[in-house]
Tab-separated table of C-alpha atoms (C1' of nucleotides) in Angstrom:
chain	number	residue	atom	x	y	z
I	122	MET	CA	118.325	-44.968	87.575
I	123	PRO	CA	121.049	-44.405	85.116
I	124	GLU	CA	122.328	-40.860	84.922
I	125	LEU	CA	125.434	-39.651	83.117
I	126	PRO	CA	128.013	-41.472	85.302
I	127	GLU	CA	126.092	-44.748	85.187
I	128	VAL	CA	125.653	-44.565	81.408
I	129	GLU	CA	129.311	-43.576	80.966
I	130	THR	CA	130.341	-46.619	83.020
I	131	ILE	CA	128.226	-48.915	80.846
I	132	ALA	CA	129.423	-47.376	77.577
I	133	ARG	CA	133.091	-47.690	78.565
I	134	GLN	CA	132.656	-51.310	79.591
I	135	LEU	CA	130.773	-52.216	76.428
I	136	ARG	CA	133.368	-50.458	74.299
I	137	GLY	CA	135.963	-52.911	75.556
I	138	LEU	CA	133.646	-55.898	75.404
I	139	VAL	CA	131.853	-55.641	72.053
I	140	THR	CA	133.970	-53.474	69.754
I	141	GLY	CA	134.885	-55.615	66.752
I	142	ARG	CA	132.092	-58.125	67.276
I	143	VAL	CA	129.622	-58.757	64.472
I	144	ILE	CA	125.872	-58.862	65.084
I	145	GLY	CA	124.389	-62.209	64.092
I	146	ALA	CA	120.817	-61.680	65.275
I	147	PHE	CA	118.512	-59.263	67.036
I	148	ARG	CA	115.510	-60.431	69.016
I	149	SER	CA	112.834	-58.279	70.615
I	150	HIS	CA	110.829	-59.726	73.474
I	151	TRP	CA	108.626	-56.709	73.808
I	152	GLY	CA	106.794	-55.159	70.901
I	153	ARG	CA	107.262	-51.540	71.846
I	154	LEU	CA	111.025	-51.737	72.366
I	155	THR	CA	111.802	-50.552	68.834
I	156	GLU	CA	108.621	-48.653	68.010
I	157	PRO	CA	107.651	-47.213	65.652
I	158	VAL	CA	109.905	-49.604	63.723
I	159	PRO	CA	108.859	-53.268	63.706
I	160	PRO	CA	111.472	-55.573	65.275
I	161	ARG	CA	111.829	-57.421	61.972
I	162	HIS	CA	112.941	-54.295	60.102
I	163	PHE	CA	115.146	-53.397	63.024
I	164	ALA	CA	116.871	-56.781	62.927
I	165	ARG	CA	117.426	-56.559	59.195
I	166	ARG	CA	119.341	-53.306	59.628
I	167	LEU	CA	121.552	-54.734	62.409
I	168	VAL	CA	122.484	-58.210	61.242
I	169	ASP	CA	125.979	-58.559	59.754
I	170	ARG	CA	126.977	-55.123	61.070
I	171	ARG	CA	130.253	-54.833	62.957
I	172	ILE	CA	130.449	-52.752	66.146
I	173	GLU	CA	133.010	-50.024	65.520
I	174	GLY	CA	132.710	-48.423	68.940
I	175	VAL	CA	130.440	-47.510	71.828
I	176	ARG	CA	129.796	-43.957	73.043
I	177	ARG	CA	127.635	-42.078	75.497
I	178	ARG	CA	125.595	-38.995	74.648
I	179	GLY	CA	123.694	-37.543	77.585
I	180	LYS	CA	122.062	-40.611	79.066
I	181	LEU	CA	121.994	-42.474	75.740
I	182	VAL	CA	124.289	-45.343	74.751
I	183	LEU	CA	125.376	-45.170	71.108
I	184	PHE	CA	126.742	-48.189	69.230
I	185	ASP	CA	128.577	-47.114	66.066
I	186	LEU	CA	128.092	-49.705	63.334
I	187	ASP	CA	130.084	-50.240	60.161
I	188	GLY	CA	128.250	-48.672	57.253
I	189	GLY	CA	127.470	-45.568	59.294
I	190	ASP	CA	124.324	-46.477	61.201
I	191	VAL	CA	124.152	-45.863	64.939
I	192	LEU	CA	122.154	-48.005	67.361
I	193	VAL	CA	120.775	-45.720	70.071
I	194	VAL	CA	119.668	-47.152	73.412
I	195	SER	CA	117.722	-45.150	75.996
I	196	LEU	CA	117.782	-46.886	79.383
I	197	ARG	CA	115.261	-44.527	80.987
I	198	MET	CA	114.441	-45.560	84.557
I	199	THR	CA	115.351	-49.209	84.853
I	200	GLY	CA	117.140	-50.263	81.675
I	201	GLN	CA	120.339	-52.281	81.815
I	202	LEU	CA	122.660	-53.458	79.046
I	203	LEU	CA	124.247	-56.700	80.226
I	204	PHE	CA	127.078	-58.336	78.308
I	205	ARG	CA	126.877	-62.114	78.474
I	206	GLU	CA	129.239	-64.726	77.064
I	207	ALA	CA	127.873	-67.603	74.946
I	208	GLU	CA	125.714	-70.066	76.849
I	209	ALA	CA	125.268	-67.747	79.846
I	210	PRO	CA	122.279	-68.598	82.030
I	211	PRO	CA	119.080	-66.676	81.287
I	212	ASP	CA	118.260	-63.304	82.851
I	213	LEU	CA	114.854	-62.086	83.958
I	214	ARG	CA	112.953	-59.289	82.161
I	215	VAL	CA	115.004	-59.368	78.993
I	216	ARG	CA	113.245	-57.064	76.497
I	217	GLY	CA	115.717	-57.399	73.660
I	218	VAL	CA	118.901	-59.267	72.687
I	219	ILE	CA	121.766	-58.282	70.412
I	220	ALA	CA	123.424	-61.606	69.640
I	221	PHE	CA	126.893	-61.677	68.130
I	222	THR	CA	128.215	-64.216	65.655
I	223	ASP	CA	130.426	-65.717	68.366
I	224	ARG	CA	127.225	-66.296	70.396
I	225	SER	CA	128.054	-63.799	73.095
I	226	GLU	CA	125.302	-61.212	73.498
I	227	VAL	CA	124.156	-57.912	74.943
I	228	ARG	CA	120.849	-58.283	76.740
I	229	PHE	CA	118.566	-55.312	77.301
I	230	VAL	CA	116.941	-55.906	80.671
I	231	ASP	CA	114.283	-53.390	81.685
I	232	THR	CA	111.830	-53.911	84.515
I	233	ARG	CA	109.553	-50.984	83.813
I	234	LYS	CA	109.671	-51.129	79.999
I	235	PHE	CA	110.347	-47.397	79.576
I	236	GLY	CA	113.577	-47.983	77.648
I	237	ARG	CA	113.702	-47.790	73.863
I	238	MET	CA	116.050	-48.573	70.971
I	239	ALA	CA	116.374	-46.806	67.644
I	240	ILE	CA	118.684	-46.905	64.645
I	241	VAL	CA	119.732	-43.610	63.145
I	242	ASP	CA	121.838	-42.634	60.180
I	243	GLY	CA	125.221	-41.666	61.582
I	244	ARG	CA	125.441	-38.825	59.082
I	245	GLU	CA	122.603	-37.165	60.966
I	246	ILE	CA	124.631	-37.227	64.182
I	247	GLY	CA	127.624	-35.028	64.830
I	248	ALA	CA	130.818	-36.339	66.405
I	249	ASP	CA	129.474	-35.229	69.764
I	250	GLY	CA	126.284	-37.215	69.310
I	251	THR	CA	124.058	-34.221	68.674
I	252	ALA	CA	121.545	-34.352	65.837
I	253	ARG	CA	122.686	-32.158	62.961
I	254	SER	CA	119.271	-31.272	61.628
I	255	ALA	CA	115.597	-31.330	62.386
I	256	ALA	CA	115.416	-34.431	60.222
I	257	GLY	CA	118.089	-36.019	62.357
I	258	ALA	CA	116.193	-35.090	65.450
I	259	ARG	CA	113.026	-36.652	64.102
I	260	ALA	CA	114.954	-39.778	63.183
I	261	HIS	CA	115.737	-40.261	66.843
I	262	GLY	CA	112.036	-40.266	67.567
I	263	PRO	CA	111.461	-40.578	71.291
I	264	LEU	CA	115.189	-40.857	71.877
I	265	HIS	CA	116.134	-37.401	70.839
I	266	ALA	CA	115.528	-35.532	74.057
I	267	THR	CA	119.240	-35.260	74.516
I	268	SER	CA	120.144	-32.068	72.734
I	269	GLY	CA	121.723	-30.193	75.616
I	270	ILE	CA	125.387	-29.466	76.213
I	271	GLU	CA	127.632	-32.209	77.570
I	272	PRO	CA	128.587	-31.078	81.088
I	273	LEU	CA	131.976	-32.803	80.907
I	274	SER	CA	132.866	-31.273	77.540
I	275	ARG	CA	135.191	-28.312	77.033
I	276	ALA	CA	132.243	-26.324	75.747
I	277	PHE	CA	130.649	-26.405	79.200
I	278	THR	CA	132.431	-23.432	80.687
I	279	THR	CA	131.553	-21.212	83.620
I	280	ARG	CA	130.659	-18.535	81.113
I	281	TRP	CA	128.342	-20.873	79.206
I	282	LEU	CA	126.603	-21.789	82.438
I	283	GLY	CA	126.308	-18.146	83.447
I	284	ASP	CA	124.671	-17.246	80.129
I	285	PHE	CA	122.390	-20.263	80.374
I	286	LEU	CA	121.261	-19.312	83.887
I	287	HIS	CA	120.551	-15.822	82.607
I	288	ARG	CA	118.532	-17.104	79.628
I	289	ARG	CA	116.482	-19.415	81.786
I	290	GLY	CA	116.368	-17.015	84.687
I	291	ARG	CA	112.764	-17.733	85.667
I	292	SER	CA	113.332	-21.461	86.177
I	293	ALA	CA	114.026	-23.005	89.555
I	294	ILE	CA	117.637	-24.174	89.447
I	295	LYS	CA	116.830	-27.703	90.617
I	296	VAL	CA	114.286	-28.230	87.831
I	297	LEU	CA	116.459	-26.522	85.224
I	298	LEU	CA	119.416	-28.837	85.810
I	299	LEU	CA	117.168	-31.859	85.190
I	300	ASP	CA	116.103	-30.666	81.726
I	301	PRO	CA	118.209	-32.572	79.170
I	302	ARG	CA	117.497	-29.947	76.515
I	303	GLY	CA	119.737	-27.546	78.424
I	304	ILE	CA	122.409	-29.710	80.020
I	305	ALA	CA	122.471	-33.411	79.135
I	306	GLY	CA	122.927	-36.214	81.615
I	307	ILE	CA	122.114	-34.748	85.018
I	308	GLY	CA	119.438	-36.715	86.888
I	309	ASN	CA	117.925	-36.374	90.310
I	310	ILE	CA	120.870	-37.791	92.259
I	311	TYR	CA	123.633	-35.656	90.758
I	312	ASP	CA	121.341	-32.620	90.717
I	313	CYS	CA	120.821	-32.836	94.489
I	314	GLU	CA	124.479	-33.574	95.144
I	315	ALA	CA	125.766	-30.727	92.958
I	316	LEU	CA	123.450	-28.139	94.540
I	317	TRP	CA	124.521	-29.238	98.005
I	318	ARG	CA	128.194	-29.001	97.087
I	319	ALA	CA	127.646	-25.539	95.584
I	320	ARG	CA	125.556	-24.509	98.643
I	321	ILE	CA	122.622	-23.406	96.513
I	322	HIS	CA	119.004	-23.937	97.561
I	323	PRO	CA	117.060	-26.005	94.999
I	324	THR	CA	114.178	-23.517	94.718
I	325	ARG	CA	116.403	-20.567	93.838
I	326	LEU	CA	115.594	-19.036	90.465
I	327	ALA	CA	118.383	-19.525	87.947
I	328	GLY	CA	118.543	-15.798	87.267
I	329	SER	CA	119.117	-15.025	90.937
I	330	LEU	CA	122.440	-16.847	91.182
I	331	THR	CA	125.446	-14.615	91.706
I	332	THR	CA	128.571	-14.942	89.595
I	333	ALA	CA	130.262	-16.685	92.498
I	334	GLU	CA	127.380	-19.118	92.877
I	335	ALA	CA	127.357	-19.890	89.162
I	336	ALA	CA	131.080	-20.603	89.357
I	337	ARG	CA	130.568	-22.900	92.357
I	338	LEU	CA	127.750	-24.693	90.571
I	339	HIS	CA	129.889	-25.202	87.479
I	340	GLU	CA	132.630	-26.724	89.588
I	341	ALA	CA	130.179	-28.848	91.584
I	342	ILE	CA	128.493	-30.346	88.516
I	343	GLY	CA	131.799	-31.493	87.072
I	344	TRP	CA	133.014	-32.725	90.445
I	345	VAL	CA	130.013	-34.900	91.285
I	346	LEU	CA	129.754	-36.345	87.770
I	347	ARG	CA	133.460	-37.226	87.667
I	348	LYS	CA	133.269	-38.760	91.108
I	349	GLY	CA	130.278	-40.826	89.995
I	350	ILE	CA	132.209	-42.099	86.987
I	351	ARG	CA	135.285	-42.865	89.087
I	352	LEU	CA	133.151	-44.987	91.431
I	353	GLY	CA	131.383	-46.839	88.637
I	354	GLY	CA	128.078	-45.027	89.145
I	355	ALA	CA	125.440	-45.331	91.832
I	356	SER	CA	123.339	-48.428	92.339
I	357	ARG	CA	119.995	-48.902	93.968
I	358	ARG	CA	117.763	-51.938	93.904
I	359	ASP	CA	118.646	-54.065	90.901
I	360	TYR	CA	120.648	-51.580	88.860
I	361	LEU	CA	123.829	-53.129	87.517
I	362	ASP	CA	126.521	-52.162	85.046
I	363	ALA	CA	127.311	-54.031	81.790
I	364	ARG	CA	129.251	-56.642	83.708
I	365	GLY	CA	126.360	-57.226	86.086
I	366	ARG	CA	128.017	-55.448	88.994
I	367	ALA	CA	126.931	-52.644	91.306
I	368	GLY	CA	128.622	-49.256	91.436
I	369	ARG	CA	129.967	-47.606	94.596
I	370	MET	CA	128.733	-44.011	94.318
I	371	GLN	CA	125.612	-44.737	96.394
I	372	ARG	CA	127.851	-44.966	99.470
I	373	GLU	CA	128.986	-41.404	98.887
I	374	PHE	CA	125.672	-39.568	98.818
I	375	GLN	CA	125.861	-36.416	100.933
I	376	VAL	CA	122.173	-35.476	100.681
I	377	TYR	CA	120.391	-37.685	98.146
I	378	ALA	CA	118.092	-40.124	99.990
I	379	GLN	CA	119.571	-38.886	103.284
I	380	ALA	CA	116.443	-37.297	104.789
I	381	ASP	CA	116.772	-36.609	108.539
I	382	ARG	CA	120.433	-37.606	108.571
I	383	PRO	CA	122.980	-34.965	109.540
I	384	CYS	CA	124.442	-32.747	106.843
I	385	PRO	CA	128.063	-33.875	106.402
I	386	ARG	CA	129.113	-30.219	106.387
I	387	CYS	CA	127.173	-28.635	109.245
I	388	GLY	CA	125.252	-31.379	111.042
I	389	ARG	CA	121.769	-29.981	110.445
I	390	ALA	CA	119.172	-32.592	109.442
I	391	ILE	CA	118.767	-33.040	105.687
I	392	VAL	CA	115.296	-32.120	104.447
I	393	ARG	CA	113.303	-34.006	101.839
I	394	SER	CA	110.799	-32.022	99.792
I	395	VAL	CA	109.045	-32.333	96.465
I	396	GLN	CA	109.810	-29.958	93.616
I	397	GLY	CA	108.650	-30.308	90.041
I	398	GLY	CA	107.223	-33.654	91.006
I	399	ARG	CA	110.620	-34.963	92.081
I	400	ALA	CA	111.993	-35.725	95.500
I	401	THR	CA	114.596	-33.163	96.483
I	402	PHE	CA	117.117	-33.319	99.313
I	403	HIS	CA	118.959	-30.350	100.723
I	404	CYS	CA	120.528	-28.931	103.866
I	405	PRO	CA	118.405	-26.049	105.221
I	406	ARG	CA	121.449	-24.388	106.795
I	407	CYS	CA	124.109	-24.734	104.094
I	408	GLN	CA	121.762	-24.157	101.171
I	409	THR	CA	120.018	-20.910	101.885
I	410	VAL	CA	116.954	-19.630	100.072
I	411	ARG	CA	117.933	-16.021	100.464
I	412	VAL	CA	119.898	-14.481	97.644
I	413	PRO	CA	123.290	-13.423	99.035
F	35	DG	C1'	95.024	-55.472	99.062
F	36	DG	C1'	95.827	-50.430	98.886
F	37	DC	C1'	98.787	-46.514	98.591
F	38	DG	C1'	102.870	-44.118	97.668
F	39	DA	C1'	107.419	-43.975	95.898
F	40	DT	C1'	111.147	-44.983	92.383
F	41	DG	C1'	116.693	-43.353	88.785
F	42	DT	C1'	113.536	-40.440	82.924
F	43	DT	C1'	111.245	-38.008	79.535
F	44	DT	C1'	107.213	-36.202	77.179
F	45	DC	C1'	102.905	-34.132	76.801
F	46	DC	C1'	98.931	-31.443	77.945
F	47	DC	C1'	96.629	-27.836	80.409
F	48	DC	C1'	96.628	-23.407	82.974
R	259	DA	C1'	107.701	-19.285	79.587
R	260	DG	C1'	107.092	-21.991	83.393
R	261	DG	C1'	104.559	-24.862	86.797
R	262	DG	C1'	101.959	-28.805	87.812
R	263	DG	C1'	100.310	-33.093	86.954
R	264	DA	C1'	99.852	-37.277	84.451
R	265	DA	C1'	101.408	-40.911	81.682
R	266	DA	C1'	104.467	-44.736	80.014
R	267	DC	C1'	105.221	-49.535	83.503
R	268	DA	C1'	106.560	-52.712	87.232
R	269	DT	C1'	107.990	-53.611	91.784
R	270	DC	C1'	108.844	-52.793	96.536
R	271	DG	C1'	107.794	-51.470	101.248
R	272	DC	C1'	104.654	-50.086	104.751
DNA sequence: GGCGATGTTTCCCC
DNA sequence: AGGGGAAACATCGC
């Protein structure tokens, strides 16, 4: 559910809500939430720490703590971080709770239990959230997938993307964009939307893209991600932001989940297919398979 | 009740 | 290297 714009929305909200608060207690309601670290050890490292800030890295939420530790939260498919004031009514499927000394709390709600938390030494993480060493990477454990470039950073240039497409030339572009080791934060929704905007067929090999197509793709990735952030992310089913509210991006999908509906650009019916085990949506007229 | 699908990531086999 | 499939897990819709 949460991709870069959704996680960015949550991180920005939490930054305003919890910065300066002091953790009074941590409770795990699901044994595997903090594995391989036992919840008791986890709690010991969090209690009495002050939240200095909240950041996003890829699809991870990072809480910077005083003393230098960083609490890393991976929401995976269905994770939510809900801020609740003291005495708020209970929520369903709460897997973990960060309780502050003023009795407000952040609740980690996660239907499918794929989400995880970890605590890493901040010295092992660069200012951009990337692990500085193999040891740092290991410290993230299952959370360290995010090592790719940030697509909204200045480093993500058209030239960088062109080189990347050349290096990974044998990969299908749709699948390549989903790999967080290359570019961090793009999920299925923004992948489909960016390829449609750039008029590139999802099965095209990365190495077959022309310079003009690579430039369009670079623009499209930034455009769809920024639009997603501006609209507070996309919501489906029970996905909510840190304030418990839905985003508005789901109303703006041009192709994602729009099978059989007319392409907003040319009117041809949008096609749903499966690629790399993921549902893919594209316009068979606008997004041509043939290399120009 | 069964089957297939769901926004993510990792892992294993070919 | 890359593709495909499965797995982690729960719920929803047909």
